[in-house]
Coordinates of C-alpha atoms in Angstrom, one line a residue:
M1 CA 42.1 -39.2 -131.5
P2 CA 43.8 -36.0 -130.2
S3 CA 43.2 -33.0 -132.4
V4 CA 43.5 -29.2 -132.4
T5 CA 42.0 -26.5 -134.6
I6 CA 43.9 -23.3 -135.6
S7 CA 41.8 -20.4 -136.9
L8 CA 43.3 -18.1 -139.6
D9 CA 42.1 -14.5 -139.8
S10 CA 41.9 -14.0 -143.5
H11 CA 42.2 -15.6 -146.9
D12 CA 45.6 -13.9 -147.3
E13 CA 46.9 -15.4 -144.0
E14 CA 45.6 -18.8 -145.0
L15 CA 47.5 -18.6 -148.3
A16 CA 50.6 -17.4 -146.6
V17 CA 50.6 -20.0 -143.8
L18 CA 49.6 -23.0 -145.9
G19 CA 51.7 -22.1 -148.9
S20 CA 50.9 -22.2 -152.6
R21 CA 48.9 -25.3 -153.3
D22 CA 49.2 -26.2 -149.6
Q23 CA 53.0 -26.7 -149.9
F24 CA 53.7 -25.7 -146.3
L25 CA 50.8 -27.7 -145.0
R26 CA 52.3 -30.8 -146.6
Q27 CA 55.7 -30.0 -145.1
V28 CA 54.2 -29.9 -141.6
R29 CA 52.1 -33.0 -142.2
D30 CA 55.1 -35.0 -143.5
G31 CA 57.6 -33.5 -141.0
L32 CA 55.6 -34.4 -138.0
G33 CA 53.5 -37.3 -139.2
V34 CA 50.1 -35.8 -138.5
K35 CA 46.9 -35.5 -140.5
V36 CA 46.2 -31.9 -141.5
I37 CA 42.9 -30.7 -142.9
A38 CA 42.4 -27.1 -144.0
R39 CA 38.9 -25.8 -144.6
H40 CA 37.0 -22.4 -144.5
G41 CA 39.8 -20.6 -142.7
E42 CA 40.6 -23.3 -140.1
V43 CA 43.4 -25.8 -139.9
R44 CA 42.6 -29.1 -138.1
V45 CA 45.5 -31.3 -136.9
E46 CA 45.0 -34.9 -135.8
G47 CA 47.5 -37.5 -134.5
A48 CA 49.5 -38.4 -131.5
Q49 CA 49.1 -35.7 -128.7
E50 CA 52.8 -34.7 -128.7
R51 CA 52.8 -34.3 -132.5
V52 CA 49.5 -32.3 -132.5
D53 CA 50.9 -29.9 -129.9
Q54 CA 54.1 -29.5 -132.0
A55 CA 52.1 -28.9 -135.2
K56 CA 50.1 -26.2 -133.4
Q57 CA 53.3 -24.5 -132.3
V58 CA 54.6 -24.6 -135.9
F59 CA 51.4 -23.1 -137.4
E60 CA 51.3 -20.4 -134.7
G61 CA 54.9 -19.6 -135.4
L62 CA 54.2 -19.3 -139.1
R63 CA 51.3 -17.0 -138.3
Q64 CA 53.7 -14.7 -136.4
V65 CA 56.0 -14.6 -139.3
Y66 CA 53.1 -13.5 -141.6
Q67 CA 51.9 -11.0 -139.1
R68 CA 55.4 -9.4 -139.0
H69 CA 54.7 -8.6 -142.7
R70 CA 57.3 -11.1 -143.9
A71 CA 56.8 -13.7 -146.7
I72 CA 57.0 -17.3 -145.5
S73 CA 59.5 -19.6 -147.2
A74 CA 60.0 -23.4 -147.1
G75 CA 63.1 -22.8 -145.0
D76 CA 61.0 -21.0 -142.4
V77 CA 58.8 -24.1 -142.2
I78 CA 61.8 -26.4 -141.8
E79 CA 63.2 -24.1 -139.0
A80 CA 59.9 -24.1 -137.3
I81 CA 59.7 -27.9 -137.3
E82 CA 63.3 -28.3 -136.1
A83 CA 62.5 -25.8 -133.3
V84 CA 59.7 -28.0 -131.9
V85 CA 61.2 -31.4 -132.7
G86 CA 64.7 -30.7 -131.3
P87 CA 67.6 -33.2 -131.6
A88 CA 65.5 -35.8 -133.3
A89 CA 65.5 -33.8 -136.5
E90 CA 68.2 -35.9 -138.1
V91 CA 68.4 -35.4 -141.9
V92 CA 69.5 -37.7 -144.7
E93 CA 70.6 -35.4 -147.5
L94 CA 69.8 -37.0 -150.9
H95 CA 72.1 -35.2 -153.3
S96 CA 70.5 -34.4 -156.6
G97 CA 67.4 -36.3 -155.4
L98 CA 63.8 -35.5 -155.1
R99 CA 64.0 -34.2 -151.5
G100 CA 65.7 -34.6 -148.1
V101 CA 64.5 -37.2 -145.6
R102 CA 64.1 -36.1 -142.0
A103 CA 63.6 -38.1 -138.8
R104 CA 60.2 -37.3 -137.4
T105 CA 60.6 -39.0 -134.0
D106 CA 63.2 -39.5 -131.4
G107 CA 63.4 -43.2 -132.3
Q108 CA 63.9 -42.4 -135.9
G109 CA 66.6 -39.9 -134.9
R110 CA 68.5 -42.7 -133.0
Y111 CA 68.0 -45.0 -136.0
L112 CA 69.5 -42.5 -138.5
H113 CA 72.4 -42.0 -136.1
A114 CA 73.0 -45.7 -136.0
L115 CA 72.8 -46.0 -139.8
R116 CA 75.6 -43.4 -140.0
E117 CA 77.8 -44.7 -137.3
S118 CA 77.6 -48.5 -137.3
E119 CA 78.6 -51.1 -139.9
L120 CA 75.7 -53.5 -138.8
V121 CA 72.3 -52.2 -137.7
L122 CA 69.4 -54.4 -136.5
A123 CA 66.2 -52.4 -136.5
I124 CA 63.0 -53.8 -134.9
G125 CA 59.7 -52.0 -134.8
P126 CA 56.0 -52.2 -135.8
A127 CA 54.6 -51.3 -139.2
G128 CA 54.8 -47.6 -140.2
T129 CA 57.9 -46.7 -138.2
G130 CA 60.1 -46.0 -141.3
K131 CA 62.5 -49.0 -140.8
T132 CA 62.8 -49.8 -144.5
Y133 CA 62.3 -46.3 -145.9
L134 CA 65.1 -44.7 -143.8
A135 CA 67.5 -47.6 -144.5
V136 CA 66.9 -47.2 -148.3
A137 CA 67.2 -43.4 -148.1
N138 CA 70.5 -43.6 -146.2
A139 CA 71.8 -46.1 -148.8
V140 CA 70.8 -43.9 -151.7
S141 CA 72.5 -41.0 -150.0
L142 CA 75.8 -42.9 -149.6
L143 CA 75.6 -44.1 -153.2
R144 CA 75.2 -40.6 -154.6
Q145 CA 78.0 -39.3 -152.4
G146 CA 80.3 -41.9 -153.7
R147 CA 80.8 -43.5 -150.3
T148 CA 79.6 -46.9 -151.5
K149 CA 79.6 -48.5 -154.9
R150 CA 76.3 -50.3 -154.9
I151 CA 73.1 -51.1 -153.0
V152 CA 71.9 -54.6 -152.5
L153 CA 68.2 -55.0 -151.4
V154 CA 67.3 -58.4 -150.1
R155 CA 64.0 -60.0 -148.8
P156 CA 63.0 -63.5 -147.8
A157 CA 60.5 -65.0 -150.3
V158 CA 58.0 -65.8 -147.5
E159 CA 54.3 -65.3 -148.1
A160 CA 52.2 -63.6 -145.4
G161 CA 49.6 -66.2 -144.6
E162 CA 48.7 -66.8 -148.3
H163 CA 50.1 -69.2 -150.9
L164 CA 50.4 -67.6 -154.2
G165 CA 51.4 -70.7 -156.1
F166 CA 53.8 -70.7 -159.0
L167 CA 54.2 -67.2 -160.6
P168 CA 54.7 -66.7 -164.3
G169 CA 57.6 -64.9 -166.0
D170 CA 61.3 -64.6 -165.6
L171 CA 63.2 -64.3 -162.2
E172 CA 62.5 -60.5 -161.9
A173 CA 58.7 -61.1 -162.5
K174 CA 58.6 -63.9 -160.0
I175 CA 60.3 -62.1 -157.1
N176 CA 58.8 -58.7 -157.8
P177 CA 55.7 -59.2 -155.5
Y178 CA 58.0 -60.1 -152.6
L179 CA 60.3 -57.1 -153.1
R180 CA 57.6 -54.6 -153.9
P181 CA 58.0 -52.6 -150.6
L182 CA 61.7 -52.0 -151.4
L183 CA 60.8 -50.8 -154.9
D184 CA 58.2 -48.5 -153.4
A185 CA 60.8 -46.9 -151.2
L186 CA 63.2 -46.5 -154.2
H187 CA 60.4 -45.0 -156.4
D188 CA 59.7 -42.4 -153.7
L189 CA 63.3 -41.4 -153.5
M190 CA 64.5 -41.5 -157.1
P191 CA 63.1 -40.9 -160.6
Y192 CA 61.9 -44.1 -162.3
D193 CA 64.4 -43.8 -165.2
Q194 CA 67.3 -43.4 -162.8
I195 CA 66.3 -46.5 -160.9
R196 CA 66.2 -48.5 -164.1
R197 CA 69.6 -47.1 -165.2
Y198 CA 71.1 -47.9 -161.8
M199 CA 69.7 -51.4 -161.9
G200 CA 70.9 -51.9 -165.4
N201 CA 74.4 -50.9 -164.4
D202 CA 74.3 -53.1 -161.3
L203 CA 74.5 -50.2 -158.9
I204 CA 71.3 -51.3 -157.4
E205 CA 70.5 -55.0 -157.1
I206 CA 67.3 -56.5 -155.7
A207 CA 67.4 -60.2 -154.9
P208 CA 65.7 -62.9 -152.7
L209 CA 67.6 -64.0 -149.6
A210 CA 68.2 -67.5 -151.1
Y211 CA 70.4 -66.0 -153.8
M212 CA 72.9 -64.6 -151.2
R213 CA 74.6 -67.9 -150.4
G214 CA 78.3 -68.1 -151.5
R215 CA 78.7 -64.4 -152.2
T216 CA 81.0 -61.8 -150.7
L217 CA 79.7 -58.2 -151.1
N218 CA 82.4 -55.5 -151.0
D219 CA 81.9 -51.7 -151.1
A220 CA 78.1 -52.2 -150.7
V221 CA 75.2 -51.3 -148.5
I222 CA 73.2 -54.5 -148.0
I223 CA 69.6 -54.2 -146.6
L224 CA 67.6 -57.2 -145.5
D225 CA 63.9 -56.3 -145.2
E226 CA 61.4 -58.4 -143.3
G227 CA 64.3 -60.0 -141.4
Q228 CA 62.0 -61.6 -138.9
N229 CA 61.1 -64.1 -141.7
A230 CA 64.6 -65.4 -142.0
T231 CA 65.5 -68.5 -140.2
I232 CA 68.6 -68.7 -137.9
P233 CA 70.8 -70.4 -140.5
Q234 CA 69.6 -68.0 -143.2
M235 CA 70.4 -65.0 -141.0
K236 CA 73.9 -66.3 -140.2
M237 CA 74.4 -66.9 -143.9
F238 CA 73.3 -63.4 -144.8
L239 CA 75.3 -61.5 -142.1
T240 CA 78.5 -63.3 -143.2
R241 CA 78.2 -61.9 -146.7
M242 CA 79.7 -58.6 -145.5
G243 CA 82.9 -57.8 -147.4
A244 CA 85.4 -54.9 -147.2
N245 CA 83.9 -51.4 -146.8
S246 CA 80.4 -52.7 -146.6
R247 CA 77.4 -52.0 -144.3
I248 CA 74.5 -54.2 -143.4
V249 CA 71.0 -53.2 -142.2
V250 CA 68.4 -55.7 -141.1
T251 CA 64.9 -54.5 -140.5
G252 CA 61.8 -56.4 -139.3
D253 CA 58.9 -56.7 -136.9
T254 CA 59.3 -59.6 -134.5
T255 CA 55.5 -59.6 -133.8
Q256 CA 54.7 -60.5 -137.5
V257 CA 56.7 -63.7 -138.1
D258 CA 55.4 -65.7 -141.1
L259 CA 57.7 -68.7 -140.6
P260 CA 56.2 -72.1 -139.9
T261 CA 55.0 -72.7 -136.3
A262 CA 57.9 -73.4 -133.9
T263 CA 60.5 -72.1 -136.4
P264 CA 62.6 -69.5 -134.5
S265 CA 63.0 -66.1 -136.1
G266 CA 66.6 -65.3 -137.2
L267 CA 66.2 -61.6 -136.5
A268 CA 65.2 -62.2 -132.8
D269 CA 68.0 -64.6 -132.4
A270 CA 70.6 -62.2 -134.0
V271 CA 69.5 -59.4 -131.7
Q272 CA 70.2 -61.5 -128.6
R273 CA 73.5 -62.9 -130.0
L274 CA 75.0 -59.6 -131.4
R275 CA 73.6 -56.9 -129.1
S276 CA 76.9 -56.5 -127.2
V277 CA 79.2 -56.9 -130.3
T278 CA 81.3 -53.8 -131.1
G279 CA 80.2 -52.2 -134.4
V280 CA 76.7 -53.5 -134.1
S281 CA 73.7 -51.3 -133.2
V282 CA 70.3 -52.6 -132.2
V283 CA 67.6 -50.0 -132.6
T284 CA 64.1 -50.7 -131.2
L285 CA 61.3 -48.5 -132.6
T286 CA 57.9 -48.3 -130.9
K287 CA 54.3 -47.3 -131.5
S288 CA 55.3 -43.7 -130.8
D289 CA 57.6 -43.8 -133.9
I290 CA 54.8 -44.7 -136.3
V291 CA 54.6 -42.0 -139.0
R292 CA 52.1 -43.4 -141.5
H293 CA 48.5 -42.5 -141.5
P294 CA 47.4 -41.7 -137.9
L295 CA 45.1 -44.7 -137.9
V296 CA 48.0 -47.1 -138.2
Q297 CA 49.0 -46.4 -134.6
A298 CA 45.4 -47.0 -133.5
I299 CA 45.4 -50.3 -135.4
V300 CA 48.6 -51.4 -133.8
D301 CA 47.1 -50.6 -130.4
A302 CA 43.9 -52.5 -131.2
Y303 CA 45.9 -55.7 -132.1
E304 CA 47.9 -55.6 -128.9
V305 CA 44.8 -56.0 -126.6
P306 CA 43.8 -59.6 -125.7
E307 CA 41.9 -61.3 -128.4
A308 CA 38.1 -61.2 -128.1
P309 CA 36.3 -64.6 -128.2
A310 CA 35.8 -65.7 -131.8
V311 CA 32.3 -65.2 -133.2
T312 CA 31.1 -68.3 -134.9
A313 CA 28.6 -67.7 -137.7
T314 CA 25.7 -70.0 -137.6
N315 CA 24.0 -71.3 -140.7
P316 CA 20.6 -69.7 -141.3
S317 CA 17.5 -71.7 -141.2
P318 CA 16.7 -73.3 -144.5
T319 CA 13.4 -71.4 -144.4
A320 CA 15.0 -67.9 -143.9
V321 CA 17.0 -66.2 -146.6
F322 CA 18.3 -62.6 -146.0
G323 CA 15.7 -62.1 -143.2
E324 CA 12.7 -63.2 -145.4
V325 CA 10.8 -66.2 -144.1
L326 CA 10.0 -68.5 -146.9
P327 CA 7.1 -70.9 -146.8
A328 CA 8.0 -74.5 -145.8
L329 CA 8.1 -76.9 -148.7
E330 CA 5.5 -79.6 -148.6

């Protein structure tokens, strides 16, 4: 994995450049999607080559600020990141929220632009590209600015290769495992008590896809996560729920379809049908837009190579257990 090491001249410089309790280190890590390790006066950065080079420029720029005998602020770090990332540094401002959310890649920058400009956005990309997180962040921002009245988060209740059987509890308890990724994004963007208050007041609704039939959603941002697991009829049903002053976002990874074999994905079909329709944006994110742990990109790469021949485990000899030869029974 590409990496670079930046040496710091003193403990004082280390404290200034990395920030109190590594505040600035985390800003660079989160802003560029790299792994950063600080130890014994050295900062090691790992990740995609382009991001590693950008992180090095940021840290060297912060060193220059310190060497000019000027205190470093969080704003300096943001400016340094913007200087190396350029036009991709789109920002979703979360008013009164925990923090702002910034695009870390060119693809994410295009995605945020589409979320702002289009009434229907279809976003396709591998795991870790921020499809769901940015859609939820943009929706929360619109809700807090008063530009929408509610957020509706939807997901197909399709299991990923496992059958969980019947789940106990009321409706919320039953669907919670399927909607957990959407809740995780909300919890990262808003305080827990505020989420519960918004849900109690019906400002935020979380529901399975099957419950969308027959509804018309006005003044809402409606997000369908894991859209690749919707069938074509389900996708048509969902997209036609759009009412006045509403926006729809559909996210998914068309390489991870959990529908029964030979059942076409509604997301892939919608992309082909709607790509040229006015008001619809189709955004394709790639491996270069992955911003989770640096290993995620390597894992995606590994699963794209042709599959190796399956290794079939053979049953051990009845006289051999854990490598120990046992005497034959008479």
